[in-house]
PDB file of C-alpha atoms and ligand atoms in Angstrom:
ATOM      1  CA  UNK H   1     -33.990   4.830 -26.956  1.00  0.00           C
ATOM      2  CA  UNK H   2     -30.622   5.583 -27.671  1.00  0.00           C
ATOM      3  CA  UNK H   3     -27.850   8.233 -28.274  1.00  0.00           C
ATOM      4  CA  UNK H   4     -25.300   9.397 -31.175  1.00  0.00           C
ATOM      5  CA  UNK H   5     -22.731   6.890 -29.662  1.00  0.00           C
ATOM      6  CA  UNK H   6     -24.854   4.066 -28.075  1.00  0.00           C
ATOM      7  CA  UNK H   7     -27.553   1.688 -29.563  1.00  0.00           C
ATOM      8  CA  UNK H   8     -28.673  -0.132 -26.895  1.00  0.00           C
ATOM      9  CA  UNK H   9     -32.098   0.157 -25.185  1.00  0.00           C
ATOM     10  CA  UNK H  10     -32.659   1.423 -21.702  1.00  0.00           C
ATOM     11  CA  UNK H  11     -32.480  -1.432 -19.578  1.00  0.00           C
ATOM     12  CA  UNK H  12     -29.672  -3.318 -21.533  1.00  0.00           C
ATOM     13  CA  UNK H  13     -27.212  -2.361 -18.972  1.00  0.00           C
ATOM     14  CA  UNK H  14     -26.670  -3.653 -15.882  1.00  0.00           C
ATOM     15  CA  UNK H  15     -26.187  -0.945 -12.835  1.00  0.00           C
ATOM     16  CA  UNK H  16     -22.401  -2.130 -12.323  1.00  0.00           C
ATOM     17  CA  UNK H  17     -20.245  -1.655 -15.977  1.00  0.00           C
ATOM     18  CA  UNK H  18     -16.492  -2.696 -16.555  1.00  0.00           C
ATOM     19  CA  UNK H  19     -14.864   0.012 -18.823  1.00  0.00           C
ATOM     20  CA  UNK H  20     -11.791  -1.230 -20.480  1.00  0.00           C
ATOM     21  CA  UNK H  21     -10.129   1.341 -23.088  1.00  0.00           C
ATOM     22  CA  UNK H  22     -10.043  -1.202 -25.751  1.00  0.00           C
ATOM     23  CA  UNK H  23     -13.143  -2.819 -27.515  1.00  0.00           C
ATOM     24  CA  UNK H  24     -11.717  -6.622 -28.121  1.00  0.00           C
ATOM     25  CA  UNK H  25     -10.984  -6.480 -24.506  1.00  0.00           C
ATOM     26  CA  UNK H  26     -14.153  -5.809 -23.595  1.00  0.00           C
ATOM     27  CA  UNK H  27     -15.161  -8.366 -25.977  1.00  0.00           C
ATOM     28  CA  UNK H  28     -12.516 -11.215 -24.009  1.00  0.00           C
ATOM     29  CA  UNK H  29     -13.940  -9.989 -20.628  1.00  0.00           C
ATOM     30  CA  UNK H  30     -17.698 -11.098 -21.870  1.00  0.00           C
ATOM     31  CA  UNK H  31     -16.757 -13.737 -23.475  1.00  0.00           C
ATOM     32  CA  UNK H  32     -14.352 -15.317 -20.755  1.00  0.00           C
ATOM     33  CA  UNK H  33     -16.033 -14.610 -17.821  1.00  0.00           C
ATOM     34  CA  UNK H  34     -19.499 -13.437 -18.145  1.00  0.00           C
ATOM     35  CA  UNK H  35     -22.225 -15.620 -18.115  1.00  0.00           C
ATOM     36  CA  UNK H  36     -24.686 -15.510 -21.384  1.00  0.00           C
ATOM     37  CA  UNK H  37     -22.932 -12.195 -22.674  1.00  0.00           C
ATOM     38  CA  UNK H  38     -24.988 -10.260 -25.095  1.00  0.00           C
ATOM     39  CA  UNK H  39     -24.208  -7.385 -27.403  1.00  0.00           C
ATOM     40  CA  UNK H  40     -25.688  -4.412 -26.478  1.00  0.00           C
ATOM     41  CA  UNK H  41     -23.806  -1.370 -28.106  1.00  0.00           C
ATOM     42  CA  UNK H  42     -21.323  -2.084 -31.358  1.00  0.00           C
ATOM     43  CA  UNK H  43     -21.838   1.651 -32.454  1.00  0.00           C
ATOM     44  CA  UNK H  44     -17.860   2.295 -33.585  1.00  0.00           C
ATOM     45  CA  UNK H  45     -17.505  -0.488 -32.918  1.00  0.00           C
ATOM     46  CA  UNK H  46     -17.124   0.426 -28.901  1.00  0.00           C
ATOM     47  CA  UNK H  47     -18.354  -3.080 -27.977  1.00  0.00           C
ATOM     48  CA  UNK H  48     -20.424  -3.196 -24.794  1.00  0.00           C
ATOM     49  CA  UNK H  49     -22.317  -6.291 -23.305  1.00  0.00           C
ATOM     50  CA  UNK H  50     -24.324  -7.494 -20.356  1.00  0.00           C
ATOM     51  CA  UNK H  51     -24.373 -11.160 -19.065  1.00  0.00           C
ATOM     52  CA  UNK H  52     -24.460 -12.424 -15.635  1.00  0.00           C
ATOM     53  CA  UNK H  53     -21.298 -13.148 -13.146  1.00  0.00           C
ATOM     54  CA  UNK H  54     -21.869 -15.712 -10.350  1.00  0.00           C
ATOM     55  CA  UNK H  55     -25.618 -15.064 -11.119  1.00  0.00           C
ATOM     56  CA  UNK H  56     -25.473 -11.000 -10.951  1.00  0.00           C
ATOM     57  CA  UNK H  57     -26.223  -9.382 -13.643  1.00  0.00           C
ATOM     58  CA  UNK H  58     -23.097  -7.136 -14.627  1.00  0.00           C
ATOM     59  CA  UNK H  59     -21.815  -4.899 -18.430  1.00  0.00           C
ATOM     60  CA  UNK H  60     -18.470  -4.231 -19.642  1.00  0.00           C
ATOM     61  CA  UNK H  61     -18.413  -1.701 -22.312  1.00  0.00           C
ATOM     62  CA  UNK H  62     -15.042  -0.194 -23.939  1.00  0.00           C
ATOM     63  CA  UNK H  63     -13.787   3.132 -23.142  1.00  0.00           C
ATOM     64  CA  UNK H  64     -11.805   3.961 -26.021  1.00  0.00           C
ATOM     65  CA  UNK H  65      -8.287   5.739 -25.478  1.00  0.00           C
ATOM     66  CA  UNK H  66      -8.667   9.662 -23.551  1.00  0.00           C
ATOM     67  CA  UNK H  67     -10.555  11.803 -21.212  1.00  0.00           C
ATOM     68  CA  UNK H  68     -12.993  12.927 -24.578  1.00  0.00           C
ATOM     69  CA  UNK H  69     -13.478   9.473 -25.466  1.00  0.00           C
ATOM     70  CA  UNK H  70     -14.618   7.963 -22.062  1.00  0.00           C
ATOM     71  CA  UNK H  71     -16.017  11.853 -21.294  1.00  0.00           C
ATOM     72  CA  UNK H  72     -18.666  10.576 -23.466  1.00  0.00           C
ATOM     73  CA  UNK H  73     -19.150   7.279 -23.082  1.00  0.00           C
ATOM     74  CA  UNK H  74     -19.305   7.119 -19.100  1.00  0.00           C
ATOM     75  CA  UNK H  75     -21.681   9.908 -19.056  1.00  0.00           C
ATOM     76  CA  UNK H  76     -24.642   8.163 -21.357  1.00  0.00           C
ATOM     77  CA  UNK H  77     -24.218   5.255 -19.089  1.00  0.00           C
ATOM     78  CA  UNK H  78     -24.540   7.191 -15.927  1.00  0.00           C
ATOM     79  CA  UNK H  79     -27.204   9.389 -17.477  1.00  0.00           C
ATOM     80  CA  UNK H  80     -29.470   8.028 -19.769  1.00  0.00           C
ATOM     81  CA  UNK H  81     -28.545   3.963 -19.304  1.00  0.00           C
ATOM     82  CA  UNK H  82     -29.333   4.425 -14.861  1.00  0.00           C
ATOM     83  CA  UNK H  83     -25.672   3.344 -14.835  1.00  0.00           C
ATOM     84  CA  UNK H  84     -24.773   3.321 -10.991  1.00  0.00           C
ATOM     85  CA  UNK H  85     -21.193   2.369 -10.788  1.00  0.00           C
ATOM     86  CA  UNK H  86     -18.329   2.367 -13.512  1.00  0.00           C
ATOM     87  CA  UNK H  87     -14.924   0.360 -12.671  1.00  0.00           C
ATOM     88  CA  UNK H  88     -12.590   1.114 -15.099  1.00  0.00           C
ATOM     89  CA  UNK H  89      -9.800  -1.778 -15.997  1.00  0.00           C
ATOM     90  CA  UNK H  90      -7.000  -0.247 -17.599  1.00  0.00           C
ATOM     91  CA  UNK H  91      -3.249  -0.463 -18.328  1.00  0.00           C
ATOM     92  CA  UNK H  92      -0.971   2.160 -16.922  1.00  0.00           C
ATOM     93  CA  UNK H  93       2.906   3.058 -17.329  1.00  0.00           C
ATOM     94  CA  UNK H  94       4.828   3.307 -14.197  1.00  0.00           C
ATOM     95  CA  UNK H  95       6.622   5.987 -12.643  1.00  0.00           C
ATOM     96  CA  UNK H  96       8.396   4.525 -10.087  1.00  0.00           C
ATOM     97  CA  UNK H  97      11.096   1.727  -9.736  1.00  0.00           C
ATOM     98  CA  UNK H  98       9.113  -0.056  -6.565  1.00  0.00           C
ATOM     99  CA  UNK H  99       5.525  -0.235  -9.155  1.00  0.00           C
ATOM    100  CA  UNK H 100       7.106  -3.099 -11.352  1.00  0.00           C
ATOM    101  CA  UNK H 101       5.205  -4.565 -14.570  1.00  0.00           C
ATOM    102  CA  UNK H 102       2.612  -6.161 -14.065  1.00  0.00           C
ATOM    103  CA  UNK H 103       1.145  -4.707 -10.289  1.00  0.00           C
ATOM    104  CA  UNK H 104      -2.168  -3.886  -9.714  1.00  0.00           C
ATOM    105  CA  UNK H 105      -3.007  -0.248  -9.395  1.00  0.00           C
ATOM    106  CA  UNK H 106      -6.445   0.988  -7.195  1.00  0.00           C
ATOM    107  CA  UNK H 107      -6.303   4.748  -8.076  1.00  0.00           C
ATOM    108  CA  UNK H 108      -7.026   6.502  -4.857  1.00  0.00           C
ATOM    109  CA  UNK H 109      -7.132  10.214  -6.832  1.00  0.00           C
ATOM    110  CA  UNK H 110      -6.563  11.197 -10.167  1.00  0.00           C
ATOM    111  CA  UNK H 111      -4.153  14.103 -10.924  1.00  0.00           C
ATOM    112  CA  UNK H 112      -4.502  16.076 -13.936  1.00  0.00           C
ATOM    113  CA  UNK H 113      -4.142  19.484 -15.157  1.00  0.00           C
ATOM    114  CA  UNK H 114      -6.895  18.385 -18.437  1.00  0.00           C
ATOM    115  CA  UNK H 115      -9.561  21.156 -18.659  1.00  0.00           C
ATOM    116  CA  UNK H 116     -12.067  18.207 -18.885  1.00  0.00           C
ATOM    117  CA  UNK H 117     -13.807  18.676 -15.593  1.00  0.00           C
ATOM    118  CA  UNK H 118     -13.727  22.720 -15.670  1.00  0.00           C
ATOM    119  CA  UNK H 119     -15.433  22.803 -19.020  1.00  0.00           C
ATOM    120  CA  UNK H 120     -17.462  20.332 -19.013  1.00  0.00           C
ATOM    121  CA  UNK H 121     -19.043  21.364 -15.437  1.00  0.00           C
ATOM    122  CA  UNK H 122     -17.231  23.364 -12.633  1.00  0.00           C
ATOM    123  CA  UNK H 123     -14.838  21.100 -11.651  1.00  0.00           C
ATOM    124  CA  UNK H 124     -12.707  22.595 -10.225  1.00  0.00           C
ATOM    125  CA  UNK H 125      -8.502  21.351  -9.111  1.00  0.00           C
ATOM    126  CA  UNK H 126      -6.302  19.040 -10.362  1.00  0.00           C
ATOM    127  CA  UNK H 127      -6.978  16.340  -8.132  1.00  0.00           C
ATOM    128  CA  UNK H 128     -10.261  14.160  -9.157  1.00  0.00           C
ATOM    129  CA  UNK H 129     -11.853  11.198  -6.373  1.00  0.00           C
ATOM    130  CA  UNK H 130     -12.997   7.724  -7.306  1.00  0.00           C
ATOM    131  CA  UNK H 131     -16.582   6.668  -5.108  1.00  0.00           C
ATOM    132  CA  UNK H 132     -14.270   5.518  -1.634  1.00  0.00           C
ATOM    133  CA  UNK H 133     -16.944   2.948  -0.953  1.00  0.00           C
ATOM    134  CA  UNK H 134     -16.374   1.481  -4.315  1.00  0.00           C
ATOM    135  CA  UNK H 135     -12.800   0.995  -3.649  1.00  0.00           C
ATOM    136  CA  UNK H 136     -13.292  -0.278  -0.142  1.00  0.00           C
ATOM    137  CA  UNK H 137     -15.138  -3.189  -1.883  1.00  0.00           C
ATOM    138  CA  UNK H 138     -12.641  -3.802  -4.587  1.00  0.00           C
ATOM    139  CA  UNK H 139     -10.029  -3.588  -1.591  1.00  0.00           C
ATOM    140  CA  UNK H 140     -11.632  -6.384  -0.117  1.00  0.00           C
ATOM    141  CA  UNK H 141     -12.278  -8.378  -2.982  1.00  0.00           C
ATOM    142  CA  UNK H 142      -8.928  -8.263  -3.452  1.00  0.00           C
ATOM    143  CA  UNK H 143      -7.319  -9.633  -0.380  1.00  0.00           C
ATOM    144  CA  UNK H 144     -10.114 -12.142  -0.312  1.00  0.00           C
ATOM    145  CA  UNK H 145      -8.991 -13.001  -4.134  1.00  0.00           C
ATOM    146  CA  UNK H 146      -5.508 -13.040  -2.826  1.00  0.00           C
ATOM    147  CA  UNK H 147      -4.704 -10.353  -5.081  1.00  0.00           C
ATOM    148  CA  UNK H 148      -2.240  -7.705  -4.181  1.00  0.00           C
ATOM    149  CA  UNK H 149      -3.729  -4.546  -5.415  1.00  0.00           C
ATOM    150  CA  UNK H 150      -1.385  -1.039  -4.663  1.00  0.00           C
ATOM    151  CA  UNK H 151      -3.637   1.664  -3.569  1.00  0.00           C
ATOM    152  CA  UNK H 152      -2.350   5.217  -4.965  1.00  0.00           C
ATOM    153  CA  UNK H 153      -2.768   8.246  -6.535  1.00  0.00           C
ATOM    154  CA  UNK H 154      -2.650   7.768 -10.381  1.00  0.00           C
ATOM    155  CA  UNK H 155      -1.573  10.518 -13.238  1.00  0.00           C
ATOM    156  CA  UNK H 156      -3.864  11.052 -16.214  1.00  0.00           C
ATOM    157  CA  UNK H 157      -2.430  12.580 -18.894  1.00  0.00           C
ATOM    158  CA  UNK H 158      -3.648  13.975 -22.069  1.00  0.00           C
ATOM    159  CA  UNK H 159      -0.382  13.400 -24.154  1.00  0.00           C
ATOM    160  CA  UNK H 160       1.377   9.937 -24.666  1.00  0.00           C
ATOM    161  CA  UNK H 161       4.236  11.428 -26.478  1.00  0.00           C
ATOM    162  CA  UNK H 162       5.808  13.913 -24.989  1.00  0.00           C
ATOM    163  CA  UNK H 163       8.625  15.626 -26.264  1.00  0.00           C
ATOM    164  CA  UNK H 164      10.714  15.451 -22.903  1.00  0.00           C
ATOM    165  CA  UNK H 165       9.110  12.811 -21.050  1.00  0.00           C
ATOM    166  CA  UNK H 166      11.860  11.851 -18.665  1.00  0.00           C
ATOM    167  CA  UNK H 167      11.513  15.376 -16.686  1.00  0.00           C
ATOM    168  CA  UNK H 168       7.814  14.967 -17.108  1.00  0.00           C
ATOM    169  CA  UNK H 169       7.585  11.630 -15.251  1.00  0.00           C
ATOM    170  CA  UNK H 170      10.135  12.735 -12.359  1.00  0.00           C
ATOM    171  CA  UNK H 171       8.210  16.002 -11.801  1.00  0.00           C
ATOM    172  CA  UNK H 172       4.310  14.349 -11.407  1.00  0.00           C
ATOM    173  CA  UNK H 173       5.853  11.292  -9.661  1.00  0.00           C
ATOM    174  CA  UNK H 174       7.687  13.616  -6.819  1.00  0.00           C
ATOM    175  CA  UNK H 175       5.775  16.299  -6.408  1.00  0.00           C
ATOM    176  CA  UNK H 176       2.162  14.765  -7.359  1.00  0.00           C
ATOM    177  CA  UNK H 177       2.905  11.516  -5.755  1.00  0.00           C
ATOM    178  CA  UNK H 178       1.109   9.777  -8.709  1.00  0.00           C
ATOM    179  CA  UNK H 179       3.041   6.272  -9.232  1.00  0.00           C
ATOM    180  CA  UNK H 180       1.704   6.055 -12.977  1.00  0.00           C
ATOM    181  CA  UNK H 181      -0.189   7.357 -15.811  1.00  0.00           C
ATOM    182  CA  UNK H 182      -3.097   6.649 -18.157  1.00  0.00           C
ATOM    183  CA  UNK H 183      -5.237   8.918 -19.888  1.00  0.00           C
ATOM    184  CA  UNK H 184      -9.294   8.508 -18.797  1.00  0.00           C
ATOM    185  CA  UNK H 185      -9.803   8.354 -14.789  1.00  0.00           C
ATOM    186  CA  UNK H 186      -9.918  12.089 -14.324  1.00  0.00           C
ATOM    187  CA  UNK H 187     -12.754  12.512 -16.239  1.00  0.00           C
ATOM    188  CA  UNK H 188     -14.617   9.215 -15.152  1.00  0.00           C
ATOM    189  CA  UNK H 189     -14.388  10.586 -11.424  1.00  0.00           C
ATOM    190  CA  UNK H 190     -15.656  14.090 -12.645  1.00  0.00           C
ATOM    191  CA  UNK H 191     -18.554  12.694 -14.774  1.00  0.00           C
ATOM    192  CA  UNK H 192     -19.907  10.169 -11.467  1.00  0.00           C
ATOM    193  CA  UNK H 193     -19.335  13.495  -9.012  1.00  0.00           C
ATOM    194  CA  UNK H 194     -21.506  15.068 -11.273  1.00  0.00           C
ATOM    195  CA  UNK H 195     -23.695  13.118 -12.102  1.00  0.00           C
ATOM    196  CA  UNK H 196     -24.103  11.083  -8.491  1.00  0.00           C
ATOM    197  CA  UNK H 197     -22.823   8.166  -9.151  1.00  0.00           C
ATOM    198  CA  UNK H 198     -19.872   6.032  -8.664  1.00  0.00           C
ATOM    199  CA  UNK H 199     -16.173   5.398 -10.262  1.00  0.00           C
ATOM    200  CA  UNK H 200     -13.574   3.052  -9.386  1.00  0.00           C
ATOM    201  CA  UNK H 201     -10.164   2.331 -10.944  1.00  0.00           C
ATOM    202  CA  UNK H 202      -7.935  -0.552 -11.757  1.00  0.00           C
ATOM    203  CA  UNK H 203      -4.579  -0.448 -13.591  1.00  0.00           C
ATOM    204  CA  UNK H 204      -2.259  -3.467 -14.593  1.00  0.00           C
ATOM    205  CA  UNK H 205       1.159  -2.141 -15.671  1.00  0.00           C
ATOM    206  CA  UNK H 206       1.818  -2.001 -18.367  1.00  0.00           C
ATOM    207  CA  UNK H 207       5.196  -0.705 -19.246  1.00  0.00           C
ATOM    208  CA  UNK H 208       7.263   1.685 -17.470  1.00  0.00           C
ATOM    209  CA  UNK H 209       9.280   5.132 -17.650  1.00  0.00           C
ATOM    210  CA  UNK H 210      11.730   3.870 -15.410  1.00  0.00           C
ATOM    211  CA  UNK H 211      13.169   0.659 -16.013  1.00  0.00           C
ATOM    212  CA  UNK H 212      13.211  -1.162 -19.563  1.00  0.00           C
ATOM    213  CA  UNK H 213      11.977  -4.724 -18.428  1.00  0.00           C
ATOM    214  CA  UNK H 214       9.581  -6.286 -20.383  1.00  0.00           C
ATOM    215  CA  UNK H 215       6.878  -9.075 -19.600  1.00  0.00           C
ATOM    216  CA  UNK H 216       5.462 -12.117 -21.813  1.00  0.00           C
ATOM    217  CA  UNK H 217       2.707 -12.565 -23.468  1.00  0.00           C
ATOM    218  CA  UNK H 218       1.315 -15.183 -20.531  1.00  0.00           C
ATOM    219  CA  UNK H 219       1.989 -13.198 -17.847  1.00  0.00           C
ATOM    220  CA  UNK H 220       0.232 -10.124 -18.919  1.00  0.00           C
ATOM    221  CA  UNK H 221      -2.911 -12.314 -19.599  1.00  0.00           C
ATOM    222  CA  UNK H 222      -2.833 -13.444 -15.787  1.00  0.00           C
ATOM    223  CA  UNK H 223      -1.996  -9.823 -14.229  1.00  0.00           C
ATOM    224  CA  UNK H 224      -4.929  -8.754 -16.400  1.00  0.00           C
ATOM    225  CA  UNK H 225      -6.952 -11.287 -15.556  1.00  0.00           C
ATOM    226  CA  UNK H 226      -6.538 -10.969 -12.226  1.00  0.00           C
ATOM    227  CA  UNK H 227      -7.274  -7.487 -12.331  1.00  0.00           C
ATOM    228  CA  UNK H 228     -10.238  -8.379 -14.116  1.00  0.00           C
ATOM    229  CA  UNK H 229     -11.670 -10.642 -11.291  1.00  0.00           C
ATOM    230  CA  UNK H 230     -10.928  -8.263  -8.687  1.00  0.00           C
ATOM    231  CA  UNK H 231     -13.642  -6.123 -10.510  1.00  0.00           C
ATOM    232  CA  UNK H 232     -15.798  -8.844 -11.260  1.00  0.00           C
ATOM    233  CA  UNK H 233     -16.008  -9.537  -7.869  1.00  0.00           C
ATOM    234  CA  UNK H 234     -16.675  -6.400  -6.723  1.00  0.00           C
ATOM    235  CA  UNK H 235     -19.665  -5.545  -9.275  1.00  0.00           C
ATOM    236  CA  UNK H 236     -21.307  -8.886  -7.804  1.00  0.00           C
ATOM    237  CA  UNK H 237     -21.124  -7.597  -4.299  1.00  0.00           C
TER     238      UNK H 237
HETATM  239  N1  ADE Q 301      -1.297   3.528 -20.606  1.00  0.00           N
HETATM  240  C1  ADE Q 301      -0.412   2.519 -20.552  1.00  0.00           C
HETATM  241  N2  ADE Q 301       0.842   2.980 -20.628  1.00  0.00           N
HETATM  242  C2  ADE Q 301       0.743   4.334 -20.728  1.00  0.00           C
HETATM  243  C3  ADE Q 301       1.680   5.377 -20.843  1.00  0.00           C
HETATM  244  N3  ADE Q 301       2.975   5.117 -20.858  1.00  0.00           N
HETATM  245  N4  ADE Q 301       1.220   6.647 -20.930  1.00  0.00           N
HETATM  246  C4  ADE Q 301      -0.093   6.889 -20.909  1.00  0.00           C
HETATM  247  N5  ADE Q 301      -1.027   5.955 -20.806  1.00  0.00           N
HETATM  248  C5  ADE Q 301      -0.623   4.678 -20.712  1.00  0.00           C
END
């Protein structure tokens, strides 16, 4: 078995996946803290792997960048892979002065005005929920991690460059409440409503709209690493 975008068997996954946007990280995640990873998927090069973590088994396979790109990728692993849970580990840009770089983002809804969800299946608003008992795990992970993790609504856009951004940013921070923005939850929580299944989602910041401060090479690794435990955590529970 196997689809246009996928090459691995049924049964190469394990029922909890880690879905970063970018293949080499999911590549560093396997390698650094899974346990035997193996290559399962390297179609487009969209690395995915399984290994174990503290025993269990657990996947991380990349995302790519966009609600079409992980539209299609979360919904063979739900569908035909018996995928149960998907925690996605992203980077976000802030909207707010109080989220500095580097914070930990649990999305607690996704705003979006993307047509992803209506077309591809009835959705219907602009708001989109991750699974809550998923993030009540990841929650508590986290504080036993000693991890601060900010739980909040999150923006995903379908644009990265807009042509006035600054008004953009002010408008969806204030009256959406979202405190940043990526580009894939929306549809990830759409595809595991559908589908009956679960989606979670982490964010490290990234950069920001706000302020122009910028972070070192080291101390992203940690914040992402962090972020990265938090979930690994979790898909052992
Ligand atoms: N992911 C990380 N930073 C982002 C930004 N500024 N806009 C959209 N997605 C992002």
């Amino acid at each position: 078995m196997s689809t246009p975008h996928n090459r691995a068997e049924k049964g190469d996954f394990a029922k909890t996946v880690l879905m970063p946007g970018d293949p080499l990280r999911a590549k560093y995640i396997a390698e650094t803290f899974l346990e035997n990873p193996k290559l399962v998927n390297d179609v487009r090069n969209m690395f995915g792997y399984t290994g174990t973590y503290k025993g269990v088994p657990v996947s991380v396979m990349a995302s790519g960048m966009g609600m079409p790109s992980i539209g299609i990728y979360s919904y063979e692993l739900y569908k035909f892979y018996d995928v149960e849970n998907i925690i996605r580990v992203g980077s976000a840009g802030s909207y707010r002065a109080d989220v500095d770089l580097l914070d930990v983002v649990l999305a607690s809804k996704a705003y979006s005005k993307s047509s992803y969800a209506m077309v591809q299946g009835g959705g219907q608003g602009e708001f989109m929920y991750p699974d809550d008992k998923l993030n009540e795990v990841i929650k508590g992970c986290a504080d036993e991690s000693g991890i601060k993790v900010l739980e909040a609504p999150i923006h995903s856009g379908d644009v990265f460059y807009y042509q006035d951004g600054f008004n953009k940013f002010k408008e969806l921070s204030e009256q959406q409440g979202c405190v940043c923005v990526e580009m894939e939850s929306f549809a990830l929580f759409h595809n595991a409503n559908v589908l009956n299944k679960h989606a979670a989602c982490l964010l490290t910041i990234s950069d920001s709209l706000v302020t122009s401060k910028e972070t070192t090479a080291k101390e992203r690794e940690t914040s992402f690493n962090d972020m990265i435990k938090v979930a690994l955590e979790a898909a052992a529970k």
